[in-house]
Amino acid sequence: MDISEDLLNTLRKAGHVVVFTGAGVSAESGIPTFRDALTGLWEHFDAKELATPDAFSRNPALVWGWYEWRRMKVLRAQPNSAHLAIAMLETLVPRLTLVTQNVDDLHERAGSRDVLHLHGSINRPFCFVCRLPAIYPAGIPVEPDGGRRLEPPRCKCGGRIRPGVVWFGEPLPDNEWSAANDAANQCDVFLCIGTSSLVQPAARLPTVAMQRGAITVQVNPNPTSLDDRVTINLPGPAGQVLPRLVETVWGGAKSQEGATSAPGAASSPSP
Ligand code: BJW
Ligand code: ZN
C-alpha cells in the first residue's frame, strides 16, 4: 500500500475518524449502484427519474415495484469485507463516525453502531400523505427478476405508503445531517468510500473535512472529482482495498480475517 511512513503515523494517531460511504461499498454484496444501468421493467429509466416524489405521484406502481425489488435484493444480501472492515475499525480508533448515503442496513448487519443514514432507510416505509410510519409484512418479498408494477399498500388515512428514503428534491433528515456536518468539521481523518460524490448536499462533506485540515482518503475503482483533491487516493474495490488499509494502518487484519469468514461475506484479500 503506497502510503508514506509519515502519513501512516499521522493516520495512526487520529482521534476521530469519519467513514463516509456510498453505493460502491455495497456493490460487492450484489446491490446495484446508482450509476449501473437499470434492467427489466425499468431499463428505459434512469434512477434519477424514479427516485423523486413526482415519479411516485405519477406512477406509484412502477416506483413501488422498483423499491420492493430492491428491498428483496437488500434482504438477500450479506455484508462484504468492506462493511466488516469498517465495523472492525470502529473498535481500533478512539472515535469513529459512520455516515452513509445508503438506504440498506448492511453496515448495521456487519456490526457498526450508530450509523448516520443521510438518505433514509428502505426498511422504514411511511405514508406519502400523513407521514405515519408503516410496517412491512415479515419476510423477504419475492419479486420476479425483471421486476413488476406493484400497487403500494394504503395507510389508514387512505394515502399511499412510500419507501422511507430521501428522494431528489427532499431535505435530508435534520439530526443526521447536522451530526454528519459536525463530524466532518471535527475529524482528523475522513475516509470517502464508494461514492461518486455527485449528489448534494452529502457530496459537500469531504470538502468540509479538507477545509478543516483533515487527512482525506478515497477508495473507489473509478475516477471521481475528488481524485486530485484527497490526501490519499486508493483506486480499487472497497472489499479489497479497505481491509488492507485497516490492516496496514491500524493493525486490524487478524480479527478482520476471522470476521470475513462469516457466511456470505466476500473474502478478504491477502495483505
Ligand atoms: C465502488 C465499487 C466498489 C462501484 N468499491 N466503490 C447543488 C447542485 C446541483 C444539484 C443540487 C444541488 N443541491 C441539491 C441538488 C439537487 C439534488 C442533487 O444532488 N442532484 C444531483 C443529481 C446533482 N439533491 C437533492 O435533491 C437532495 N435534497 C436537497 O438538496 O434538498 C434541498 C431541500 C431543502 C429544503 C427543502 C426541500 C429541499 C436529496 C438527495 C437525495 C438522494 N437520494 C438518492 C436516492 C435514495 C433513495 C434510493 O435509494 O432510491 O440517494 S439518489 C442516490 O444517489 C442515492 C445515493 O445515496 C446517492 C449518492 O450516490 P452514491 O452513493 O455516490 O452512488 P453512485 O451510484 O452515484 O456511485 C457509486 C460509486 O461507487 C461510483 O463512484 C463507483 O465507481 C463506485 N464503486 N463499485 C468501491 N466495489
Ligand atoms: Zn396516512
PDB file of N, CA and C in Angstrom, residues 1-13 85 88-89 92-93 191 217 232 234 240-257 268-271:
ATOM      1  N   MET A   1       0.858  -1.206   0.000  1.00  0.00           N
ATOM      2  CA  MET A   1       0.000   0.000   0.000  1.00  0.00           C
ATOM      3  C   MET A   1       0.883   1.240   0.000  1.00  0.00           C
ATOM      4  N   ASP A   2       0.622   2.103  -0.999  1.00  0.00           N
ATOM      5  CA  ASP A   2       1.545   3.200  -1.261  1.00  0.00           C
ATOM      6  C   ASP A   2       1.219   4.436  -0.404  1.00  0.00           C
ATOM      7  N   ILE A   3       1.573   4.342   0.892  1.00  0.00           N
ATOM      8  CA  ILE A   3       1.340   5.482   1.795  1.00  0.00           C
ATOM      9  C   ILE A   3       2.657   5.738   2.534  1.00  0.00           C
ATOM     10  N   SER A   4       3.087   7.003   2.556  1.00  0.00           N
ATOM     11  CA  SER A   4       4.386   7.306   3.174  1.00  0.00           C
ATOM     12  C   SER A   4       4.344   6.999   4.679  1.00  0.00           C
ATOM     13  N   GLU A   5       5.532   6.747   5.244  1.00  0.00           N
ATOM     14  CA  GLU A   5       5.629   6.418   6.674  1.00  0.00           C
ATOM     15  C   GLU A   5       5.071   7.566   7.533  1.00  0.00           C
ATOM     16  N   ASP A   6       5.334   8.784   7.099  1.00  0.00           N
ATOM     17  CA  ASP A   6       4.846   9.976   7.820  1.00  0.00           C
ATOM     18  C   ASP A   6       3.322   9.981   7.893  1.00  0.00           C
ATOM     19  N   LEU A   7       2.697   9.729   6.716  1.00  0.00           N
ATOM     20  CA  LEU A   7       1.231   9.737   6.678  1.00  0.00           C
ATOM     21  C   LEU A   7       0.660   8.572   7.488  1.00  0.00           C
ATOM     22  N   LEU A   8       1.332   7.421   7.398  1.00  0.00           N
ATOM     23  CA  LEU A   8       0.864   6.257   8.178  1.00  0.00           C
ATOM     24  C   LEU A   8       0.843   6.610   9.660  1.00  0.00           C
ATOM     25  N   ASN A   9       1.903   7.276  10.114  1.00  0.00           N
ATOM     26  CA  ASN A   9       1.976   7.636  11.538  1.00  0.00           C
ATOM     27  C   ASN A   9       0.898   8.639  11.912  1.00  0.00           C
ATOM     28  N   THR A  10       0.641   9.594  11.022  1.00  0.00           N
ATOM     29  CA  THR A  10      -0.405  10.578  11.315  1.00  0.00           C
ATOM     30  C   THR A  10      -1.769   9.887  11.363  1.00  0.00           C
ATOM     31  N   LEU A  11      -1.999   8.970  10.420  1.00  0.00           N
ATOM     32  CA  LEU A  11      -3.280   8.240  10.425  1.00  0.00           C
ATOM     33  C   LEU A  11      -3.441   7.463  11.728  1.00  0.00           C
ATOM     34  N   ARG A  12      -2.347   6.860  12.175  1.00  0.00           N
ATOM     35  CA  ARG A  12      -2.401   6.029  13.397  1.00  0.00           C
ATOM     36  C   ARG A  12      -2.746   6.846  14.631  1.00  0.00           C
ATOM     37  N   LYS A  13      -2.386   8.132  14.595  1.00  0.00           N
ATOM     38  CA  LYS A  13      -2.628   8.982  15.774  1.00  0.00           C
ATOM     39  C   LYS A  13      -4.026   9.602  15.761  1.00  0.00           C
ATOM     40  N   ALA A  85     -14.712  -4.465   7.536  1.00  0.00           N
ATOM     41  CA  ALA A  85     -13.501  -3.708   7.894  1.00  0.00           C
ATOM     42  C   ALA A  85     -13.870  -2.411   8.609  1.00  0.00           C
ATOM     43  N   MET A  88     -14.838  -3.225  12.093  1.00  0.00           N
ATOM     44  CA  MET A  88     -13.608  -3.520  12.832  1.00  0.00           C
ATOM     45  C   MET A  88     -12.876  -2.236  13.208  1.00  0.00           C
ATOM     46  N   LEU A  89     -12.808  -1.303  12.257  1.00  0.00           N
ATOM     47  CA  LEU A  89     -12.094  -0.043  12.509  1.00  0.00           C
ATOM     48  C   LEU A  89     -12.681   0.700  13.710  1.00  0.00           C
ATOM     49  N   LEU A  92     -10.948  -0.027  16.746  1.00  0.00           N
ATOM     50  CA  LEU A  92      -9.493   0.205  16.761  1.00  0.00           C
ATOM     51  C   LEU A  92      -9.117   1.671  16.935  1.00  0.00           C
ATOM     52  N   VAL A  93     -10.079   2.582  16.781  1.00  0.00           N
ATOM     53  CA  VAL A  93      -9.762   4.014  16.898  1.00  0.00           C
ATOM     54  C   VAL A  93     -10.571   4.604  18.058  1.00  0.00           C
ATOM     55  N   LEU A 191     -12.581   9.243   5.604  1.00  0.00           N
ATOM     56  CA  LEU A 191     -12.481   8.208   4.564  1.00  0.00           C
ATOM     57  C   LEU A 191     -13.730   8.262   3.684  1.00  0.00           C
ATOM     58  N   VAL A 217      -9.037  10.335   2.605  1.00  0.00           N
ATOM     59  CA  VAL A 217      -8.641   9.126   1.877  1.00  0.00           C
ATOM     60  C   VAL A 217      -9.845   8.700   1.043  1.00  0.00           C
ATOM     61  N   ILE A 232      -4.950  10.987   0.089  1.00  0.00           N
ATOM     62  CA  ILE A 232      -4.527   9.659  -0.374  1.00  0.00           C
ATOM     63  C   ILE A 232      -5.649   9.089  -1.236  1.00  0.00           C
ATOM     64  N   LEU A 234      -6.875   5.802  -3.191  1.00  0.00           N
ATOM     65  CA  LEU A 234      -6.600   4.368  -3.298  1.00  0.00           C
ATOM     66  C   LEU A 234      -7.584   3.753  -4.289  1.00  0.00           C
ATOM     67  N   GLN A 240     -11.647  -5.050  -1.298  1.00  0.00           N
ATOM     68  CA  GLN A 240     -10.234  -5.457  -1.289  1.00  0.00           C
ATOM     69  C   GLN A 240      -9.358  -4.411  -0.616  1.00  0.00           C
ATOM     70  N   VAL A 241      -9.593  -3.142  -0.956  1.00  0.00           N
ATOM     71  CA  VAL A 241      -8.682  -2.082  -0.501  1.00  0.00           C
ATOM     72  C   VAL A 241      -8.870  -1.785   0.992  1.00  0.00           C
ATOM     73  N   LEU A 242     -10.116  -1.757   1.436  1.00  0.00           N
ATOM     74  CA  LEU A 242     -10.376  -1.312   2.809  1.00  0.00           C
ATOM     75  C   LEU A 242      -9.804  -2.245   3.889  1.00  0.00           C
ATOM     76  N   PRO A 243      -9.989  -3.572   3.756  1.00  0.00           N
ATOM     77  CA  PRO A 243      -9.372  -4.450   4.761  1.00  0.00           C
ATOM     78  C   PRO A 243      -7.857  -4.277   4.798  1.00  0.00           C
ATOM     79  N   ARG A 244      -7.251  -4.047   3.626  1.00  0.00           N
ATOM     80  CA  ARG A 244      -5.795  -3.865   3.570  1.00  0.00           C
ATOM     81  C   ARG A 244      -5.394  -2.553   4.247  1.00  0.00           C
ATOM     82  N   LEU A 245      -6.191  -1.511   4.015  1.00  0.00           N
ATOM     83  CA  LEU A 245      -5.908  -0.213   4.648  1.00  0.00           C
ATOM     84  C   LEU A 245      -6.000  -0.328   6.171  1.00  0.00           C
ATOM     85  N   VAL A 246      -7.075  -0.965   6.639  1.00  0.00           N
ATOM     86  CA  VAL A 246      -7.270  -1.101   8.093  1.00  0.00           C
ATOM     87  C   VAL A 246      -6.133  -1.917   8.701  1.00  0.00           C
ATOM     88  N   GLU A 247      -5.729  -2.950   7.986  1.00  0.00           N
ATOM     89  CA  GLU A 247      -4.624  -3.786   8.474  1.00  0.00           C
ATOM     90  C   GLU A 247      -3.305  -2.998   8.503  1.00  0.00           C
ATOM     91  N   THR A 248      -3.009  -2.299   7.402  1.00  0.00           N
ATOM     92  CA  THR A 248      -1.734  -1.596   7.279  1.00  0.00           C
ATOM     93  C   THR A 248      -1.623  -0.467   8.302  1.00  0.00           C
ATOM     94  N   VAL A 249      -2.714   0.275   8.465  1.00  0.00           N
ATOM     95  CA  VAL A 249      -2.636   1.457   9.334  1.00  0.00           C
ATOM     96  C   VAL A 249      -2.908   1.105  10.785  1.00  0.00           C
ATOM     97  N   TRP A 250      -3.986   0.366  11.027  1.00  0.00           N
ATOM     98  CA  TRP A 250      -4.428   0.173  12.412  1.00  0.00           C
ATOM     99  C   TRP A 250      -4.183  -1.250  12.925  1.00  0.00           C
ATOM    100  N   GLY A 251      -3.638  -2.099  12.061  1.00  0.00           N
ATOM    101  CA  GLY A 251      -3.302  -3.461  12.508  1.00  0.00           C
ATOM    102  C   GLY A 251      -4.496  -4.323  12.843  1.00  0.00           C
ATOM    103  N   GLY A 252      -5.623  -4.094  12.124  1.00  0.00           N
ATOM    104  CA  GLY A 252      -6.848  -4.849  12.450  1.00  0.00           C
ATOM    105  C   GLY A 252      -7.065  -6.080  11.607  1.00  0.00           C
ATOM    106  N   ALA A 253      -6.008  -6.539  10.919  1.00  0.00           N
ATOM    107  CA  ALA A 253      -6.220  -7.598   9.925  1.00  0.00           C
ATOM    108  C   ALA A 253      -6.611  -8.938  10.513  1.00  0.00           C
ATOM    109  N   LYS A 254      -5.944  -9.328  11.640  1.00  0.00           N
ATOM    110  CA  LYS A 254      -6.159 -10.686  12.161  1.00  0.00           C
ATOM    111  C   LYS A 254      -7.641 -10.930  12.420  1.00  0.00           C
ATOM    112  N   SER A 255      -8.242 -10.003  13.227  1.00  0.00           N
ATOM    113  CA  SER A 255      -9.642 -10.231  13.562  1.00  0.00           C
ATOM    114  C   SER A 255     -10.510 -10.039  12.331  1.00  0.00           C
ATOM    115  N   GLN A 256     -10.054  -9.140  11.429  1.00  0.00           N
ATOM    116  CA  GLN A 256     -10.827  -8.896  10.214  1.00  0.00           C
ATOM    117  C   GLN A 256     -10.956 -10.182   9.395  1.00  0.00           C
ATOM    118  N   GLU A 257      -9.822 -10.918   9.295  1.00  0.00           N
ATOM    119  CA  GLU A 257      -9.876 -12.157   8.522  1.00  0.00           C
ATOM    120  C   GLU A 257     -10.893 -13.113   9.116  1.00  0.00           C
ATOM    121  N   SER A 268     -11.526 -11.733   2.160  1.00  0.00           N
ATOM    122  CA  SER A 268     -10.558 -10.662   2.369  1.00  0.00           C
ATOM    123  C   SER A 268      -9.323 -10.928   1.500  1.00  0.00           C
ATOM    124  N   PRO A 269      -8.719  -9.877   0.912  1.00  0.00           N
ATOM    125  CA  PRO A 269      -7.549 -10.109   0.088  1.00  0.00           C
ATOM    126  C   PRO A 269      -6.331 -10.435   0.925  1.00  0.00           C
ATOM    127  N   SER A 270      -5.321 -11.062   0.303  1.00  0.00           N
ATOM    128  CA  SER A 270      -4.103 -11.281   1.070  1.00  0.00           C
ATOM    129  C   SER A 270      -3.368  -9.950   1.202  1.00  0.00           C
ATOM    130  N   PRO A 271      -2.724  -9.700   2.366  1.00  0.00           N
ATOM    131  CA  PRO A 271      -2.135  -8.391   2.595  1.00  0.00           C
ATOM    132  C   PRO A 271      -1.049  -8.067   1.578  1.00  0.00           C
TER     133      PRO A 271
END
